[in-house]
GROMACS .gro file of C-alpha atoms in nm:
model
  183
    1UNK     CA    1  -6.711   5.888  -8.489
    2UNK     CA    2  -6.892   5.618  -8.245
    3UNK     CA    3  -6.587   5.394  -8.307
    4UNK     CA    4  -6.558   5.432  -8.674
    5UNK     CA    5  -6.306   5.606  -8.831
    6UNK     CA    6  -6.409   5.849  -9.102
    7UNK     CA    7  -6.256   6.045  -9.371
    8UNK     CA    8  -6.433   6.276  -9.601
    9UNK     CA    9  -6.361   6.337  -9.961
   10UNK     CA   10  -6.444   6.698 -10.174
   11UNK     CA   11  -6.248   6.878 -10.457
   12UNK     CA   12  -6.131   7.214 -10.457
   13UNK     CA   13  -5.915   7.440 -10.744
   14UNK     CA   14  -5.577   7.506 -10.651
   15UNK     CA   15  -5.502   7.764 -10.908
   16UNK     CA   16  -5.610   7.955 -11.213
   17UNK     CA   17  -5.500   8.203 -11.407
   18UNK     CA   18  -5.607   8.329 -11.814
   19UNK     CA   19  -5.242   8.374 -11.848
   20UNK     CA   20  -5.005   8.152 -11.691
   21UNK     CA   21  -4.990   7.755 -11.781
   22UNK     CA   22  -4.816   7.453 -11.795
   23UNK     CA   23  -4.860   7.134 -11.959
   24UNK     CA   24  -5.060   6.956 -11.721
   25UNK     CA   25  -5.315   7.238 -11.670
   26UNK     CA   26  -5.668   7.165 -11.664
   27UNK     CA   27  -5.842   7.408 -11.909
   28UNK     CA   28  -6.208   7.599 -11.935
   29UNK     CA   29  -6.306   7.822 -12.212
   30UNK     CA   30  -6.555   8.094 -12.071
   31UNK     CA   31  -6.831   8.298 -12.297
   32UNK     CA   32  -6.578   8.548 -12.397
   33UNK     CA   33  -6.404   8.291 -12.556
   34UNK     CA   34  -6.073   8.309 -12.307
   35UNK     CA   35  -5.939   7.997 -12.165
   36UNK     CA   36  -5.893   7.927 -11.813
   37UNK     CA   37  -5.584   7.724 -11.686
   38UNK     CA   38  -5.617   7.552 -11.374
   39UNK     CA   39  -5.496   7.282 -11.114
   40UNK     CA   40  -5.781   7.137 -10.908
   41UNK     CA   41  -5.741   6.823 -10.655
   42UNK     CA   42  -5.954   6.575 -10.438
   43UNK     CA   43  -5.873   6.597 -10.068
   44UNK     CA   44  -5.943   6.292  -9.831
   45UNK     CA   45  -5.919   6.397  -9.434
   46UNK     CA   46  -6.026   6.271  -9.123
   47UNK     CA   47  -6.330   6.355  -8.926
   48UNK     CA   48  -6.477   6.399  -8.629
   49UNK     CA   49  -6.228   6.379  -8.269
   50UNK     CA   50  -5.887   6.494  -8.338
   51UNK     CA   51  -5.639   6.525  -8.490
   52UNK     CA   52  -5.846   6.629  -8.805
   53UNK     CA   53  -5.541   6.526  -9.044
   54UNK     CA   54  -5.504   6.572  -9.433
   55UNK     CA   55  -5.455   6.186  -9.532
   56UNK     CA   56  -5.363   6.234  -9.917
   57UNK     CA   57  -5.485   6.427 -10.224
   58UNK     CA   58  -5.509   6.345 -10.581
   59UNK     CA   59  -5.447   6.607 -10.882
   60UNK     CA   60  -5.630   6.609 -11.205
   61UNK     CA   61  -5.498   6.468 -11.450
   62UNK     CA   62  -5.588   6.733 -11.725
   63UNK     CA   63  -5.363   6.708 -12.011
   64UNK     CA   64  -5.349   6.314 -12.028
   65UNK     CA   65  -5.509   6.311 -12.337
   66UNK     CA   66  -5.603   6.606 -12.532
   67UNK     CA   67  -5.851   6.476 -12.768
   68UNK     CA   68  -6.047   6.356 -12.388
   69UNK     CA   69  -6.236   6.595 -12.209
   70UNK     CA   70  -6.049   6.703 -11.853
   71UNK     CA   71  -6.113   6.425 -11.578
   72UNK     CA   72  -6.420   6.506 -11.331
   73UNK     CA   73  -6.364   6.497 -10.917
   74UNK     CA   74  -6.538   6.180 -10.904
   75UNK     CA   75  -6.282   5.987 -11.115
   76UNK     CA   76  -5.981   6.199 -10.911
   77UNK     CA   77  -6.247   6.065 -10.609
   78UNK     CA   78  -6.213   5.717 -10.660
   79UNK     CA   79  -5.853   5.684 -10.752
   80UNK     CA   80  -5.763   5.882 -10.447
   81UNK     CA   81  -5.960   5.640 -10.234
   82UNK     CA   82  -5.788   5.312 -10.383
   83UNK     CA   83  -5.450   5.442 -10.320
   84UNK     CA   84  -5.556   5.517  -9.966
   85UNK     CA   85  -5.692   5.213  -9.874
   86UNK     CA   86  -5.425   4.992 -10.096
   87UNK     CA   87  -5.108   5.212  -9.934
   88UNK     CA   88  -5.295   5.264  -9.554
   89UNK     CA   89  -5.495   4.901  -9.529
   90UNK     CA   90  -5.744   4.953  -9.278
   91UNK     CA   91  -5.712   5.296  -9.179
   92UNK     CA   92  -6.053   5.411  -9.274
   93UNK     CA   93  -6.394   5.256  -9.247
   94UNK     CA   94  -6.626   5.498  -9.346
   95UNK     CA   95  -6.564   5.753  -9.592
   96UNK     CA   96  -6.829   6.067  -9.641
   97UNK     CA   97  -6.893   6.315 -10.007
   98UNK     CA   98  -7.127   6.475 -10.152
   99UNK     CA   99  -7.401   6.470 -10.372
  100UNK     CA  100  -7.179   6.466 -10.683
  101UNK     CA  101  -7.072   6.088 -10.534
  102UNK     CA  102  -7.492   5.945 -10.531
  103UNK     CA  103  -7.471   5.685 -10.813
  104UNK     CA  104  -7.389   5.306 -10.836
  105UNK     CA  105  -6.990   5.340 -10.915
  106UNK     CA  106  -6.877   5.527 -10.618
  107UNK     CA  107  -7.076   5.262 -10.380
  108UNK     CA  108  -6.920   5.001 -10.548
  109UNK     CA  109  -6.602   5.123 -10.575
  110UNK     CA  110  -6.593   5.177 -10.207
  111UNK     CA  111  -6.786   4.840 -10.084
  112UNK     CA  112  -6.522   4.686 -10.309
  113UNK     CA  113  -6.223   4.841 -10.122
  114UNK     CA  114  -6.481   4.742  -9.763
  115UNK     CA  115  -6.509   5.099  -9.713
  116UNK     CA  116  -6.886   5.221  -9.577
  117UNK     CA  117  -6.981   5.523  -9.813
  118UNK     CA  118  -7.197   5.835  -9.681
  119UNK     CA  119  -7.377   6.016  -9.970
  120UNK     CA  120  -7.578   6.364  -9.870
  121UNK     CA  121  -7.880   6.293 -10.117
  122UNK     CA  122  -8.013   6.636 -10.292
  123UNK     CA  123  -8.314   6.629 -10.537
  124UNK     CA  124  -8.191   6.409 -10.852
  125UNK     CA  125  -8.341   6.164 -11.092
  126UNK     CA  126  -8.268   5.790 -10.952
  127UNK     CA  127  -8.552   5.614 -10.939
  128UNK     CA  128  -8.437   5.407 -10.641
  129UNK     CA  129  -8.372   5.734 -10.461
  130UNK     CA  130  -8.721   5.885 -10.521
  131UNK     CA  131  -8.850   5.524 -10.445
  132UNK     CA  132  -8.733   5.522 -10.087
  133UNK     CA  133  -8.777   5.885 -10.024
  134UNK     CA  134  -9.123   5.828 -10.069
  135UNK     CA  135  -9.118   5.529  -9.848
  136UNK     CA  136  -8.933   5.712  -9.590
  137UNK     CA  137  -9.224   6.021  -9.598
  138UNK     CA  138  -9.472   5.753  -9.535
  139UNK     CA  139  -9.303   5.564  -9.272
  140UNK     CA  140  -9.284   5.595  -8.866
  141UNK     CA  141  -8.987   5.757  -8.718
  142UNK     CA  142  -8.736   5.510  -8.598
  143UNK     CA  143  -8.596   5.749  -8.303
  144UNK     CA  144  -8.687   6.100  -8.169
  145UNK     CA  145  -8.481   6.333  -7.917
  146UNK     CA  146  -8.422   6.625  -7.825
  147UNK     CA  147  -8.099   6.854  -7.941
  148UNK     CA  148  -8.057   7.093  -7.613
  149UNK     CA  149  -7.797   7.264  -7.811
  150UNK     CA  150  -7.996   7.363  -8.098
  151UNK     CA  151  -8.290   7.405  -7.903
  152UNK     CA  152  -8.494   7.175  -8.146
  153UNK     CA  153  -8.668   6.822  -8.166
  154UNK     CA  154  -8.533   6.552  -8.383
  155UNK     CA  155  -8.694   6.272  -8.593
  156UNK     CA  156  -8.440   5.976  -8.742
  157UNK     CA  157  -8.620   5.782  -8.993
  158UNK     CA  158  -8.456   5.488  -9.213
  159UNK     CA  159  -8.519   5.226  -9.474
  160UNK     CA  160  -8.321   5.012  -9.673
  161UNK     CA  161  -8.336   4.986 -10.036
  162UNK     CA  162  -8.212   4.801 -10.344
  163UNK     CA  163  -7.976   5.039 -10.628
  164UNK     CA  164  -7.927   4.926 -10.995
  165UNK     CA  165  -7.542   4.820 -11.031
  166UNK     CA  166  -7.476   4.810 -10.660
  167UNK     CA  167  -7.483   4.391 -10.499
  168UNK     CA  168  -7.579   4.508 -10.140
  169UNK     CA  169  -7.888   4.663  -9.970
  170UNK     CA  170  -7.840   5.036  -9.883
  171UNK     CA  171  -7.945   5.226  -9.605
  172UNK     CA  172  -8.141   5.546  -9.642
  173UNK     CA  173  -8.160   5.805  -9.370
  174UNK     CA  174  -8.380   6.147  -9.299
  175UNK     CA  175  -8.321   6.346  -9.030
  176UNK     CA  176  -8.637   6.617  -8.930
  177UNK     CA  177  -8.590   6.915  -8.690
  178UNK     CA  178  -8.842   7.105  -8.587
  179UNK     CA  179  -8.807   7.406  -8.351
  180UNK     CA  180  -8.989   7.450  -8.013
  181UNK     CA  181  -9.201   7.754  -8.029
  182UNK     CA  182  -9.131   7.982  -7.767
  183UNK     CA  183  -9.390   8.077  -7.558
   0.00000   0.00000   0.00000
């Protein structure tokens, strides 16, 4: 993408089954009291031109230590991205997730391996986030065109802001469409 090239990051389950297990299933009790057995794993793949490829994935580890609490996607996250930049040097430079990555440890992480990170911000409760938002509502847009495709006009604004436990600025961007009304 424009040069770059970028690999996104999201979890998925594998498996599950109230029956069948082995000893390094992840494991949910429901409301009826049953427990779930499961395999789940973080996927990293390329974007954008082709070949879209699968670059690695990264199981939970679910069983490591009983009296812990199953590992989350964002810990599966970041170990998957050090082994791909430590095994594939240089083969990504920006790497995209989702909302469940919007917090000072997965920016470091990655601006400590020199990878670019790409959050999609949802409503949440980081002050620094609801700062710039705000800033970004009461600021000019930076660039406007207009999508033929989609049939709509579109507003890029940006700002750069400051996040507790993260060393560099951070760039915040808003994108606005607004449909042409047909005559």
């Amino acid at each position: 993408v424009d040069g770059y090239t970028v690999a996104a990051i999201d979890g998925t389950k594998l498996f599950g089954s109230y029956k069948k297990s082995c000893s390094e299933c992840c494991t949910t009790t429901v409301r009826n009291k049953k427990t779930n057995y499961f395999h789940s794993a973080a996927f990293m793949s390329l974007v954008g031109s082709e070949p879209r490829l699968i670059l690695d994935f990264e199981l939970y580890k679910g069983t490591v230590d009983r009296s812990k609490k199953d590992e989350g996607e964002l810990t599966v996250a970041k170990r998957l991205l050090s082994r791909v930049t430590s095994k594939h040097k240089g083969s990504i430079d920006v790497v995209v997730y989702d909302a469940l990555a919007l917090g000072s440890g997965w920016i470091s992480h990655c601006q400590e391996h020199k990878i670019t990170p790409v959050i999609h911000v949802k409503d949440n409760n980081i002050k620094s986030i609801k700062d710039v938002k705000t800033q970004v509502n009461h600021s000019a847009e930076k660039e406007k065109w207009y999508d033929e495709k989609r049939e709509c006009e579109v507003k890029f604004y940006e700002e750069r802001f400051y996040m507790d436990g993260v060393q560099e600025p951070l760039r915040f961007v808003k994108k606005k469409k607004k449909k042409q009304k047909q005559i």
